[in-house]
Amino acid sequence: QVQLQESGPGLVKPSQTLSLTCTVSGGSISSGGNYWSWIRQHPGKALEWIGCIFYSGATFYNPSLKSRVTISVDTSKNYFSLKLSSVTAADTAVYYCARERRHFDWNWVDPWGQGTLVTVSS
Amino acid sequence: DIQLTQSPSFLSASVGDRVTITCRASQGISSSLAWYQQKPGIAPKLLIYAASTLQSGVPSRFSGSGSGTEFTLTISSLQPEDFAAYYCQQLESYPLTFGGGTKVEIK
């Protein structure tokens, strides 16, 4: 079964770029019907969808973050990545990668990676 | 963006209780709604999608209903392992959005 694992620095300085990678195992990132997503959760808060990418490279971003977000995919290495530029303390959160699965008329997000805490601090 | 309002935000209940959580959408989303359970320090777990379809492996005491703008998650008989936070999510259109969450605690 598909499993996802986030990796990247746990500490980023203000104004710099947050970079995370999600490695997909147990299945091909190029499988149809899958949109590879990033979701974050501020400490003690609700979940916020950041955006997603199809294996072709088509992307969808949250308008609230769109000017700072880039999601990319590497099908040869079976991973996708998140870059968030010009970070501030407000970007401190647990970042999850996940699969949005689309099947006929319905979609859902499953599975999720374990999440990685990224702290923005000097 | 489609806003989701969950209620209550906090719920105190006992083992064996029937629990209902409501999620209201700011506009119609057909049945494009999912429910997740999250325990502290752990990623959310999918419980229900398409408003009422139970994800494989999820106990049958969980059920979902609704369509359009009003949805409910029901736990028919609360078990000790069910004390957690619950979130609804709409998947009708991007950006995907989540409700504010409901924390279910032991009375």
mmCIF file with all atom_site columns, C-alpha atoms in Angstrom:
data_model
loop_
_atom_site.group_PDB
_atom_site.id
_atom_site.type_symbol
_atom_site.label_atom_id
_atom_site.label_alt_id
_atom_site.label_comp_id
_atom_site.label_asym_id
_atom_site.label_entity_id
_atom_site.label_seq_id
_atom_site.pdbx_PDB_ins_code
_atom_site.Cartn_x
_atom_site.Cartn_y
_atom_site.Cartn_z
_atom_site.occupancy
_atom_site.B_iso_or_equiv
_atom_site.pdbx_formal_charge
_atom_site.auth_seq_id
_atom_site.auth_comp_id
_atom_site.auth_asym_id
_atom_site.auth_atom_id
_atom_site.pdbx_PDB_model_num
ATOM 1   C CA . GLN A 1 1   ? 0.000   0.000  0.000   1.00 0.00 ? 1   GLN A CA 1
ATOM 2   C CA . VAL A 1 2   ? 1.059   3.553  -0.620  1.00 0.00 ? 2   VAL A CA 1
ATOM 3   C CA . GLN A 1 3   ? 3.054   5.261  2.114   1.00 0.00 ? 3   GLN A CA 1
ATOM 4   C CA . LEU A 1 4   ? 4.329   8.821  2.250   1.00 0.00 ? 4   LEU A CA 1
ATOM 5   C CA . GLN A 1 5   ? 7.252   10.278 4.180   1.00 0.00 ? 5   GLN A CA 1
ATOM 6   C CA . GLU A 1 6   ? 8.148   13.946 4.556   1.00 0.00 ? 6   GLU A CA 1
ATOM 7   C CA . SER A 1 7   ? 11.727  15.126 4.872   1.00 0.00 ? 7   SER A CA 1
ATOM 8   C CA . GLY A 1 8   ? 13.453  18.465 5.167   1.00 0.00 ? 8   GLY A CA 1
ATOM 9   C CA . PRO A 1 9   ? 14.829  21.012 7.618   1.00 0.00 ? 9   PRO A CA 1
ATOM 10  C CA . GLY A 1 10  ? 12.955  21.463 10.863  1.00 0.00 ? 10  GLY A CA 1
ATOM 11  C CA . LEU A 1 11  ? 14.173  25.022 11.308  1.00 0.00 ? 11  LEU A CA 1
ATOM 12  C CA . VAL A 1 12  ? 14.024  27.811 8.749   1.00 0.00 ? 12  VAL A CA 1
ATOM 13  C CA . LYS A 1 13  ? 15.038  31.435 9.193   1.00 0.00 ? 13  LYS A CA 1
ATOM 14  C CA . PRO A 1 14  ? 12.548  34.235 8.568   1.00 0.00 ? 14  PRO A CA 1
ATOM 15  C CA . SER A 1 15  ? 12.486  35.494 4.951   1.00 0.00 ? 15  SER A CA 1
ATOM 16  C CA . GLN A 1 16  ? 14.062  32.267 3.699   1.00 0.00 ? 16  GLN A CA 1
ATOM 17  C CA . THR A 1 17  ? 12.462  29.460 1.699   1.00 0.00 ? 17  THR A CA 1
ATOM 18  C CA . LEU A 1 18  ? 10.981  26.387 3.349   1.00 0.00 ? 18  LEU A CA 1
ATOM 19  C CA . SER A 1 19  ? 11.708  23.249 1.315   1.00 0.00 ? 19  SER A CA 1
ATOM 20  C CA . LEU A 1 20  ? 10.196  19.829 1.967   1.00 0.00 ? 20  LEU A CA 1
ATOM 21  C CA . THR A 1 21  ? 10.149  16.585 0.047   1.00 0.00 ? 21  THR A CA 1
ATOM 22  C CA . CYS A 1 22  ? 7.616   13.775 0.195   1.00 0.00 ? 22  CYS A CA 1
ATOM 23  C CA . THR A 1 23  ? 8.803   10.342 -0.855  1.00 0.00 ? 23  THR A CA 1
ATOM 24  C CA . VAL A 1 24  ? 6.116   7.980  -2.097  1.00 0.00 ? 24  VAL A CA 1
ATOM 25  C CA . SER A 1 25  ? 6.601   4.246  -1.594  1.00 0.00 ? 25  SER A CA 1
ATOM 26  C CA . GLY A 1 26  ? 4.434   1.244  -2.317  1.00 0.00 ? 26  GLY A CA 1
ATOM 27  C CA . GLY A 1 27  ? 3.068   2.712  -5.522  1.00 0.00 ? 27  GLY A CA 1
ATOM 28  C CA . SER A 1 28  ? 3.897   4.913  -8.478  1.00 0.00 ? 28  SER A CA 1
ATOM 29  C CA . ILE A 1 29  ? 3.475   8.640  -8.246  1.00 0.00 ? 29  ILE A CA 1
ATOM 30  C CA . SER A 1 30  ? 2.448   8.475  -11.912 1.00 0.00 ? 30  SER A CA 1
ATOM 31  C CA . SER A 1 31  ? -0.667  6.417  -11.209 1.00 0.00 ? 31  SER A CA 1
ATOM 32  C CA . GLY A 1 32  ? -3.799  8.064  -12.518 1.00 0.00 ? 32  GLY A CA 1
ATOM 33  C CA . GLY A 1 33  ? -6.421  9.412  -10.186 1.00 0.00 ? 33  GLY A CA 1
ATOM 34  C CA . ASN A 1 34  ? -3.932  10.649 -7.617  1.00 0.00 ? 34  ASN A CA 1
ATOM 35  C CA . TYR A 1 35  ? -3.212  14.239 -6.699  1.00 0.00 ? 35  TYR A CA 1
ATOM 36  C CA . TRP A 1 36  ? -0.238  14.691 -4.406  1.00 0.00 ? 36  TRP A CA 1
ATOM 37  C CA . SER A 1 37  ? -0.963  17.224 -1.727  1.00 0.00 ? 37  SER A CA 1
ATOM 38  C CA . TRP A 1 38  ? 0.557   19.370 0.972   1.00 0.00 ? 38  TRP A CA 1
ATOM 39  C CA . ILE A 1 39  ? -1.456  20.274 4.051   1.00 0.00 ? 39  ILE A CA 1
ATOM 40  C CA . ARG A 1 40  ? -0.302  22.080 7.166   1.00 0.00 ? 40  ARG A CA 1
ATOM 41  C CA . GLN A 1 41  ? -1.490  22.473 10.722  1.00 0.00 ? 41  GLN A CA 1
ATOM 42  C CA . HIS A 1 42  ? -0.491  25.355 12.936  1.00 0.00 ? 42  HIS A CA 1
ATOM 43  C CA . PRO A 1 43  ? 0.146   24.321 16.565  1.00 0.00 ? 43  PRO A CA 1
ATOM 44  C CA . GLY A 1 44  ? -3.162  23.523 18.205  1.00 0.00 ? 44  GLY A CA 1
ATOM 45  C CA . LYS A 1 45  ? -5.120  24.686 15.157  1.00 0.00 ? 45  LYS A CA 1
ATOM 46  C CA . ALA A 1 46  ? -7.147  23.266 12.303  1.00 0.00 ? 46  ALA A CA 1
ATOM 47  C CA . LEU A 1 47  ? -5.828  21.945 9.016   1.00 0.00 ? 47  LEU A CA 1
ATOM 48  C CA . GLU A 1 48  ? -4.986  24.134 6.028   1.00 0.00 ? 48  GLU A CA 1
ATOM 49  C CA . TRP A 1 49  ? -4.693  22.821 2.478   1.00 0.00 ? 49  TRP A CA 1
ATOM 50  C CA . ILE A 1 50  ? -1.658  24.268 0.692   1.00 0.00 ? 50  ILE A CA 1
ATOM 51  C CA . GLY A 1 51  ? -1.954  22.743 -2.756  1.00 0.00 ? 51  GLY A CA 1
ATOM 52  C CA . CYS A 1 52  ? -1.513  19.654 -4.886  1.00 0.00 ? 52  CYS A CA 1
ATOM 53  C CA . ILE A 1 53  ? 0.095   18.361 -8.047  1.00 0.00 ? 53  ILE A CA 1
ATOM 54  C CA . PHE A 1 54  ? -0.754  15.736 -10.643 1.00 0.00 ? 54  PHE A CA 1
ATOM 55  C CA . TYR A 1 55  ? 2.044   13.603 -12.022 1.00 0.00 ? 55  TYR A CA 1
ATOM 56  C CA . SER A 1 56  ? 1.852   15.565 -15.288 1.00 0.00 ? 56  SER A CA 1
ATOM 57  C CA . GLY A 1 57  ? 2.897   18.654 -13.379 1.00 0.00 ? 57  GLY A CA 1
ATOM 58  C CA . ALA A 1 58  ? -0.510  20.323 -13.226 1.00 0.00 ? 58  ALA A CA 1
ATOM 59  C CA . THR A 1 59  ? -0.850  22.205 -9.950  1.00 0.00 ? 59  THR A CA 1
ATOM 60  C CA . PHE A 1 60  ? -3.585  23.691 -7.789  1.00 0.00 ? 60  PHE A CA 1
ATOM 61  C CA . TYR A 1 61  ? -2.718  26.105 -5.016  1.00 0.00 ? 61  TYR A CA 1
ATOM 62  C CA . ASN A 1 62  ? -4.539  27.735 -2.126  1.00 0.00 ? 62  ASN A CA 1
ATOM 63  C CA . PRO A 1 63  ? -5.026  31.375 -3.200  1.00 0.00 ? 63  PRO A CA 1
ATOM 64  C CA . SER A 1 64  ? -4.013  32.501 0.295   1.00 0.00 ? 64  SER A CA 1
ATOM 65  C CA . LEU A 1 65  ? -0.506  31.089 -0.279  1.00 0.00 ? 65  LEU A CA 1
ATOM 66  C CA . LYS A 1 66  ? -0.279  30.986 -4.059  1.00 0.00 ? 66  LYS A CA 1
ATOM 67  C CA . SER A 1 67  ? 2.199   33.839 -4.441  1.00 0.00 ? 67  SER A CA 1
ATOM 68  C CA . ARG A 1 68  ? 4.719   32.011 -2.233  1.00 0.00 ? 68  ARG A CA 1
ATOM 69  C CA . VAL A 1 69  ? 4.138   28.323 -3.023  1.00 0.00 ? 69  VAL A CA 1
ATOM 70  C CA . THR A 1 70  ? 5.669   26.021 -5.587  1.00 0.00 ? 70  THR A CA 1
ATOM 71  C CA . ILE A 1 71  ? 4.883   22.309 -5.714  1.00 0.00 ? 71  ILE A CA 1
ATOM 72  C CA . SER A 1 72  ? 6.855   20.113 -8.075  1.00 0.00 ? 72  SER A CA 1
ATOM 73  C CA . VAL A 1 73  ? 7.066   16.405 -8.885  1.00 0.00 ? 73  VAL A CA 1
ATOM 74  C CA . ASP A 1 74  ? 9.871   14.080 -9.894  1.00 0.00 ? 74  ASP A CA 1
ATOM 75  C CA . THR A 1 75  ? 8.298   10.985 -11.417 1.00 0.00 ? 75  THR A CA 1
ATOM 76  C CA . SER A 1 76  ? 11.651  9.270  -11.972 1.00 0.00 ? 76  SER A CA 1
ATOM 77  C CA . LYS A 1 77  ? 12.400  9.357  -8.249  1.00 0.00 ? 77  LYS A CA 1
ATOM 78  C CA . ASN A 1 78  ? 8.802   9.013  -7.085  1.00 0.00 ? 78  ASN A CA 1
ATOM 79  C CA . TYR A 1 79  ? 8.669   12.113 -4.926  1.00 0.00 ? 79  TYR A CA 1
ATOM 80  C CA . PHE A 1 80  ? 7.099   15.538 -4.876  1.00 0.00 ? 80  PHE A CA 1
ATOM 81  C CA . SER A 1 81  ? 8.231   18.713 -3.191  1.00 0.00 ? 81  SER A CA 1
ATOM 82  C CA . LEU A 1 82  ? 7.027   21.891 -1.548  1.00 0.00 ? 82  LEU A CA 1
ATOM 83  C CA . LYS A 1 83  ? 8.728   25.262 -1.564  1.00 0.00 ? 83  LYS A CA 1
ATOM 84  C CA . LEU A 1 84  ? 7.309   28.149 0.457   1.00 0.00 ? 84  LEU A CA 1
ATOM 85  C CA . SER A 1 85  ? 9.166   31.413 0.073   1.00 0.00 ? 85  SER A CA 1
ATOM 86  C CA . SER A 1 86  ? 9.545   34.458 2.319   1.00 0.00 ? 86  SER A CA 1
ATOM 87  C CA . VAL A 1 87  ? 8.518   32.574 5.435   1.00 0.00 ? 87  VAL A CA 1
ATOM 88  C CA . THR A 1 88  ? 7.565   34.227 8.711   1.00 0.00 ? 88  THR A CA 1
ATOM 89  C CA . ALA A 1 89  ? 6.742   32.901 12.172  1.00 0.00 ? 89  ALA A CA 1
ATOM 90  C CA . ALA A 1 90  ? 3.176   32.455 10.933  1.00 0.00 ? 90  ALA A CA 1
ATOM 91  C CA . ASP A 1 91  ? 4.418   29.607 8.731   1.00 0.00 ? 91  ASP A CA 1
ATOM 92  C CA . THR A 1 92  ? 5.493   27.584 11.746  1.00 0.00 ? 92  THR A CA 1
ATOM 93  C CA . ALA A 1 93  ? 3.400   24.434 11.511  1.00 0.00 ? 93  ALA A CA 1
ATOM 94  C CA . VAL A 1 94  ? 3.363   20.693 11.058  1.00 0.00 ? 94  VAL A CA 1
ATOM 95  C CA . TYR A 1 95  ? 3.499   20.012 7.341   1.00 0.00 ? 95  TYR A CA 1
ATOM 96  C CA . TYR A 1 96  ? 1.865   16.889 5.974   1.00 0.00 ? 96  TYR A CA 1
ATOM 97  C CA . CYS A 1 97  ? 2.083   15.368 2.542   1.00 0.00 ? 97  CYS A CA 1
ATOM 98  C CA . ALA A 1 98  ? -0.861  13.276 1.472   1.00 0.00 ? 98  ALA A CA 1
ATOM 99  C CA . ARG A 1 99  ? -2.569  11.701 -1.493  1.00 0.00 ? 99  ARG A CA 1
ATOM 100 C CA . GLU A 1 100 ? -5.871  13.028 -2.772  1.00 0.00 ? 100 GLU A CA 1
ATOM 101 C CA . ARG A 1 101 ? -7.444  10.061 -4.448  1.00 0.00 ? 101 ARG A CA 1
ATOM 102 C CA . ARG A 1 102 ? -10.111 10.603 -7.130  1.00 0.00 ? 102 ARG A CA 1
ATOM 103 C CA . HIS A 1 103 ? -12.354 7.712  -8.029  1.00 0.00 ? 103 HIS A CA 1
ATOM 104 C CA . PHE A 1 104 ? -15.342 8.272  -10.314 1.00 0.00 ? 104 PHE A CA 1
ATOM 105 C CA . ASP A 1 105 ? -17.383 11.087 -8.728  1.00 0.00 ? 105 ASP A CA 1
ATOM 106 C CA . TRP A 1 106 ? -15.660 11.047 -5.371  1.00 0.00 ? 106 TRP A CA 1
ATOM 107 C CA . ASN A 1 107 ? -12.381 12.007 -3.845  1.00 0.00 ? 107 ASN A CA 1
ATOM 108 C CA . TRP A 1 108 ? -10.721 11.810 -0.468  1.00 0.00 ? 108 TRP A CA 1
ATOM 109 C CA . VAL A 1 109 ? -7.332  12.377 1.158   1.00 0.00 ? 109 VAL A CA 1
ATOM 110 C CA . ASP A 1 110 ? -5.593  9.181  2.221   1.00 0.00 ? 110 ASP A CA 1
ATOM 111 C CA . PRO A 1 111 ? -2.960  8.193  3.140   1.00 0.00 ? 111 PRO A CA 1
ATOM 112 C CA . TRP A 1 112 ? -1.078  10.938 4.949   1.00 0.00 ? 112 TRP A CA 1
ATOM 113 C CA . GLY A 1 113 ? 2.579   11.167 5.846   1.00 0.00 ? 113 GLY A CA 1
ATOM 114 C CA . GLN A 1 114 ? 3.460   11.307 9.513   1.00 0.00 ? 114 GLN A CA 1
ATOM 115 C CA . GLY A 1 115 ? 4.027   15.061 9.337   1.00 0.00 ? 115 GLY A CA 1
ATOM 116 C CA . THR A 1 116 ? 7.082   17.178 9.999   1.00 0.00 ? 116 THR A CA 1
ATOM 117 C CA . LEU A 1 117 ? 7.275   20.197 12.266  1.00 0.00 ? 117 LEU A CA 1
ATOM 118 C CA . VAL A 1 118 ? 8.847   23.232 10.651  1.00 0.00 ? 118 VAL A CA 1
ATOM 119 C CA . THR A 1 119 ? 9.710   26.128 12.911  1.00 0.00 ? 119 THR A CA 1
ATOM 120 C CA . VAL A 1 120 ? 10.468  29.563 11.509  1.00 0.00 ? 120 VAL A CA 1
ATOM 121 C CA . SER A 1 121 ? 12.886  31.336 13.804  1.00 0.00 ? 121 SER A CA 1
ATOM 122 C CA . SER A 1 122 ? 16.164  33.198 13.667  1.00 0.00 ? 122 SER A CA 1
ATOM 123 C CA . ASP B 2 1   ? -13.572 29.549 -0.851  1.00 0.00 ? 1   ASP B CA 1
ATOM 124 C CA . ILE B 2 2   ? -16.109 27.194 0.683   1.00 0.00 ? 2   ILE B CA 1
ATOM 125 C CA . GLN B 2 3   ? -16.249 27.658 4.447   1.00 0.00 ? 3   GLN B CA 1
ATOM 126 C CA . LEU B 2 4   ? -17.046 24.750 6.754   1.00 0.00 ? 4   LEU B CA 1
ATOM 127 C CA . THR B 2 5   ? -18.438 25.361 10.221  1.00 0.00 ? 5   THR B CA 1
ATOM 128 C CA . GLN B 2 6   ? -18.229 22.489 12.667  1.00 0.00 ? 6   GLN B CA 1
ATOM 129 C CA . SER B 2 7   ? -20.201 22.237 15.883  1.00 0.00 ? 7   SER B CA 1
ATOM 130 C CA . PRO B 2 8   ? -19.648 21.800 18.659  1.00 0.00 ? 8   PRO B CA 1
ATOM 131 C CA . SER B 2 9   ? -15.965 22.733 18.837  1.00 0.00 ? 9   SER B CA 1
ATOM 132 C CA . PHE B 2 10  ? -15.663 20.811 22.074  1.00 0.00 ? 10  PHE B CA 1
ATOM 133 C CA . LEU B 2 11  ? -17.649 17.846 23.355  1.00 0.00 ? 11  LEU B CA 1
ATOM 134 C CA . SER B 2 12  ? -17.439 16.013 26.657  1.00 0.00 ? 12  SER B CA 1
ATOM 135 C CA . ALA B 2 13  ? -18.905 12.498 26.609  1.00 0.00 ? 13  ALA B CA 1
ATOM 136 C CA . SER B 2 14  ? -18.753 9.128  28.326  1.00 0.00 ? 14  SER B CA 1
ATOM 137 C CA . VAL B 2 15  ? -17.880 5.701  26.994  1.00 0.00 ? 15  VAL B CA 1
ATOM 138 C CA . GLY B 2 16  ? -20.991 4.223  25.427  1.00 0.00 ? 16  GLY B CA 1
ATOM 139 C CA . ASP B 2 17  ? -22.561 7.596  24.554  1.00 0.00 ? 17  ASP B CA 1
ATOM 140 C CA . ARG B 2 18  ? -23.952 8.363  21.122  1.00 0.00 ? 18  ARG B CA 1
ATOM 141 C CA . VAL B 2 19  ? -22.136 11.378 19.725  1.00 0.00 ? 19  VAL B CA 1
ATOM 142 C CA . THR B 2 20  ? -23.087 13.591 16.793  1.00 0.00 ? 20  THR B CA 1
ATOM 143 C CA . ILE B 2 21  ? -20.915 16.241 15.170  1.00 0.00 ? 21  ILE B CA 1
ATOM 144 C CA . THR B 2 22  ? -22.300 18.667 12.600  1.00 0.00 ? 22  THR B CA 1
ATOM 145 C CA . CYS B 2 23  ? -20.544 20.293 9.659   1.00 0.00 ? 23  CYS B CA 1
ATOM 146 C CA . ARG B 2 24  ? -22.204 23.066 7.660   1.00 0.00 ? 24  ARG B CA 1
ATOM 147 C CA . ALA B 2 25  ? -20.908 24.287 4.310   1.00 0.00 ? 25  ALA B CA 1
ATOM 148 C CA . SER B 2 26  ? -21.222 27.897 3.148   1.00 0.00 ? 26  SER B CA 1
ATOM 149 C CA . GLN B 2 27  ? -22.560 26.660 -0.196  1.00 0.00 ? 27  GLN B CA 1
ATOM 150 C CA . GLY B 2 28  ? -23.809 23.375 -1.589  1.00 0.00 ? 28  GLY B CA 1
ATOM 151 C CA . ILE B 2 29  ? -21.140 20.699 -2.011  1.00 0.00 ? 29  ILE B CA 1
ATOM 152 C CA . SER B 2 30  ? -23.288 17.737 -3.045  1.00 0.00 ? 30  SER B CA 1
ATOM 153 C CA . SER B 2 31  ? -21.836 14.809 -1.089  1.00 0.00 ? 31  SER B CA 1
ATOM 154 C CA . SER B 2 32  ? -18.196 15.842 -1.468  1.00 0.00 ? 32  SER B CA 1
ATOM 155 C CA . LEU B 2 33  ? -17.370 15.682 2.203   1.00 0.00 ? 33  LEU B CA 1
ATOM 156 C CA . ALA B 2 34  ? -14.930 13.616 4.224   1.00 0.00 ? 34  ALA B CA 1
ATOM 157 C CA . TRP B 2 35  ? -14.402 13.129 7.950   1.00 0.00 ? 35  TRP B CA 1
ATOM 158 C CA . TYR B 2 36  ? -11.056 12.582 9.670   1.00 0.00 ? 36  TYR B CA 1
ATOM 159 C CA . GLN B 2 37  ? -10.012 11.589 13.166  1.00 0.00 ? 37  GLN B CA 1
ATOM 160 C CA . GLN B 2 38  ? -6.819  12.981 14.628  1.00 0.00 ? 38  GLN B CA 1
ATOM 161 C CA . LYS B 2 39  ? -5.079  12.003 17.836  1.00 0.00 ? 39  LYS B CA 1
ATOM 162 C CA . PRO B 2 40  ? -2.337  14.162 19.389  1.00 0.00 ? 40  PRO B CA 1
ATOM 163 C CA . GLY B 2 41  ? 0.936   14.037 17.476  1.00 0.00 ? 41  GLY B CA 1
ATOM 164 C CA . ILE B 2 42  ? -0.483  11.782 14.761  1.00 0.00 ? 42  ILE B CA 1
ATOM 165 C CA . ALA B 2 43  ? -1.595  12.523 11.224  1.00 0.00 ? 43  ALA B CA 1
ATOM 166 C CA . PRO B 2 44  ? -5.333  12.633 10.505  1.00 0.00 ? 44  PRO B CA 1
ATOM 167 C CA . LYS B 2 45  ? -6.978  9.337  9.667   1.00 0.00 ? 45  LYS B CA 1
ATOM 168 C CA . LEU B 2 46  ? -9.723  9.093  7.037   1.00 0.00 ? 46  LEU B CA 1
ATOM 169 C CA . LEU B 2 47  ? -12.982 7.805  8.481   1.00 0.00 ? 47  LEU B CA 1
ATOM 170 C CA . ILE B 2 48  ? -15.648 8.612  5.898   1.00 0.00 ? 48  ILE B CA 1
ATOM 171 C CA . TYR B 2 49  ? -15.701 9.991  2.347   1.00 0.00 ? 49  TYR B CA 1
ATOM 172 C CA . ALA B 2 50  ? -18.474 10.925 -0.052  1.00 0.00 ? 50  ALA B CA 1
ATOM 173 C CA . ALA B 2 51  ? -20.386 12.011 3.059   1.00 0.00 ? 51  ALA B CA 1
ATOM 174 C CA . SER B 2 52  ? -21.439 8.495  4.056   1.00 0.00 ? 52  SER B CA 1
ATOM 175 C CA . THR B 2 53  ? -18.978 5.902  2.730   1.00 0.00 ? 53  THR B CA 1
ATOM 176 C CA . LEU B 2 54  ? -17.031 4.210  5.492   1.00 0.00 ? 54  LEU B CA 1
ATOM 177 C CA . GLN B 2 55  ? -13.327 3.888  4.746   1.00 0.00 ? 55  GLN B CA 1
ATOM 178 C CA . SER B 2 56  ? -12.060 0.307  4.794   1.00 0.00 ? 56  SER B CA 1
ATOM 179 C CA . GLY B 2 57  ? -11.052 -0.816 8.277   1.00 0.00 ? 57  GLY B CA 1
ATOM 180 C CA . VAL B 2 58  ? -13.014 1.870  10.117  1.00 0.00 ? 58  VAL B CA 1
ATOM 181 C CA . PRO B 2 59  ? -15.393 0.477  12.778  1.00 0.00 ? 59  PRO B CA 1
ATOM 182 C CA . SER B 2 60  ? -19.066 0.440  11.882  1.00 0.00 ? 60  SER B CA 1
ATOM 183 C CA . ARG B 2 61  ? -19.955 2.552  14.942  1.00 0.00 ? 61  ARG B CA 1
ATOM 184 C CA . PHE B 2 62  ? -18.879 5.520  12.793  1.00 0.00 ? 62  PHE B CA 1
ATOM 185 C CA . SER B 2 63  ? -21.386 6.778  10.255  1.00 0.00 ? 63  SER B CA 1
ATOM 186 C CA . GLY B 2 64  ? -21.874 9.867  8.146   1.00 0.00 ? 64  GLY B CA 1
ATOM 187 C CA . SER B 2 65  ? -24.876 11.456 6.549   1.00 0.00 ? 65  SER B CA 1
ATOM 188 C CA . GLY B 2 66  ? -26.011 14.569 4.750   1.00 0.00 ? 66  GLY B CA 1
ATOM 189 C CA . SER B 2 67  ? -25.717 16.329 1.433   1.00 0.00 ? 67  SER B CA 1
ATOM 190 C CA . GLY B 2 68  ? -25.767 19.862 0.128   1.00 0.00 ? 68  GLY B CA 1
ATOM 191 C CA . THR B 2 69  ? -24.808 22.076 3.053   1.00 0.00 ? 69  THR B CA 1
ATOM 192 C CA . GLU B 2 70  ? -25.436 20.040 6.188   1.00 0.00 ? 70  GLU B CA 1
ATOM 193 C CA . PHE B 2 71  ? -23.589 16.925 7.272   1.00 0.00 ? 71  PHE B CA 1
ATOM 194 C CA . THR B 2 72  ? -23.236 14.835 10.398  1.00 0.00 ? 72  THR B CA 1
ATOM 195 C CA . LEU B 2 73  ? -20.742 12.381 11.796  1.00 0.00 ? 73  LEU B CA 1
ATOM 196 C CA . THR B 2 74  ? -22.199 9.985  14.344  1.00 0.00 ? 74  THR B CA 1
ATOM 197 C CA . ILE B 2 75  ? -20.407 7.629  16.691  1.00 0.00 ? 75  ILE B CA 1
ATOM 198 C CA . SER B 2 76  ? -23.062 5.209  17.866  1.00 0.00 ? 76  SER B CA 1
ATOM 199 C CA . SER B 2 77  ? -21.308 4.050  21.029  1.00 0.00 ? 77  SER B CA 1
ATOM 200 C CA . LEU B 2 78  ? -18.206 5.978  22.022  1.00 0.00 ? 78  LEU B CA 1
ATOM 201 C CA . GLN B 2 79  ? -15.187 3.822  22.798  1.00 0.00 ? 79  GLN B CA 1
ATOM 202 C CA . PRO B 2 80  ? -12.056 4.823  24.758  1.00 0.00 ? 80  PRO B CA 1
ATOM 203 C CA . GLU B 2 81  ? -10.005 4.955  21.562  1.00 0.00 ? 81  GLU B CA 1
ATOM 204 C CA . ASP B 2 82  ? -12.451 7.449  20.000  1.00 0.00 ? 82  ASP B CA 1
ATOM 205 C CA . PHE B 2 83  ? -11.413 10.344 22.204  1.00 0.00 ? 83  PHE B CA 1
ATOM 206 C CA . ALA B 2 84  ? -9.732  12.574 19.636  1.00 0.00 ? 84  ALA B CA 1
ATOM 207 C CA . ALA B 2 85  ? -10.291 15.557 17.370  1.00 0.00 ? 85  ALA B CA 1
ATOM 208 C CA . TYR B 2 86  ? -12.542 15.237 14.339  1.00 0.00 ? 86  TYR B CA 1
ATOM 209 C CA . TYR B 2 87  ? -12.428 17.347 11.177  1.00 0.00 ? 87  TYR B CA 1
ATOM 210 C CA . CYS B 2 88  ? -14.684 17.611 8.179   1.00 0.00 ? 88  CYS B CA 1
ATOM 211 C CA . GLN B 2 89  ? -13.264 18.498 4.754   1.00 0.00 ? 89  GLN B CA 1
ATOM 212 C CA . GLN B 2 90  ? -14.978 19.558 1.558   1.00 0.00 ? 90  GLN B CA 1
ATOM 213 C CA . LEU B 2 91  ? -13.628 18.181 -1.710  1.00 0.00 ? 91  LEU B CA 1
ATOM 214 C CA . GLU B 2 92  ? -16.128 19.820 -4.038  1.00 0.00 ? 92  GLU B CA 1
ATOM 215 C CA . SER B 2 93  ? -13.741 22.476 -5.266  1.00 0.00 ? 93  SER B CA 1
ATOM 216 C CA . TYR B 2 94  ? -10.292 23.927 -4.764  1.00 0.00 ? 94  TYR B CA 1
ATOM 217 C CA . PRO B 2 95  ? -9.060  25.186 -2.441  1.00 0.00 ? 95  PRO B CA 1
ATOM 218 C CA . LEU B 2 96  ? -9.983  22.188 -0.332  1.00 0.00 ? 96  LEU B CA 1
ATOM 219 C CA . THR B 2 97  ? -11.039 23.399 3.095   1.00 0.00 ? 97  THR B CA 1
ATOM 220 C CA . PHE B 2 98  ? -11.470 21.909 6.542   1.00 0.00 ? 98  PHE B CA 1
ATOM 221 C CA . GLY B 2 99  ? -13.790 22.605 9.399   1.00 0.00 ? 99  GLY B CA 1
ATOM 222 C CA . GLY B 2 100 ? -12.400 24.050 12.605  1.00 0.00 ? 100 GLY B CA 1
ATOM 223 C CA . GLY B 2 101 ? -12.485 20.700 14.358  1.00 0.00 ? 101 GLY B CA 1
ATOM 224 C CA . THR B 2 102 ? -14.351 19.072 17.229  1.00 0.00 ? 102 THR B CA 1
ATOM 225 C CA . LYS B 2 103 ? -12.428 17.819 20.214  1.00 0.00 ? 103 LYS B CA 1
ATOM 226 C CA . VAL B 2 104 ? -14.102 14.871 21.928  1.00 0.00 ? 104 VAL B CA 1
ATOM 227 C CA . GLU B 2 105 ? -12.976 14.443 25.515  1.00 0.00 ? 105 GLU B CA 1
ATOM 228 C CA . ILE B 2 106 ? -13.823 12.081 28.323  1.00 0.00 ? 106 ILE B CA 1
ATOM 229 C CA . LYS B 2 107 ? -16.492 13.270 30.738  1.00 0.00 ? 107 LYS B CA 1
#
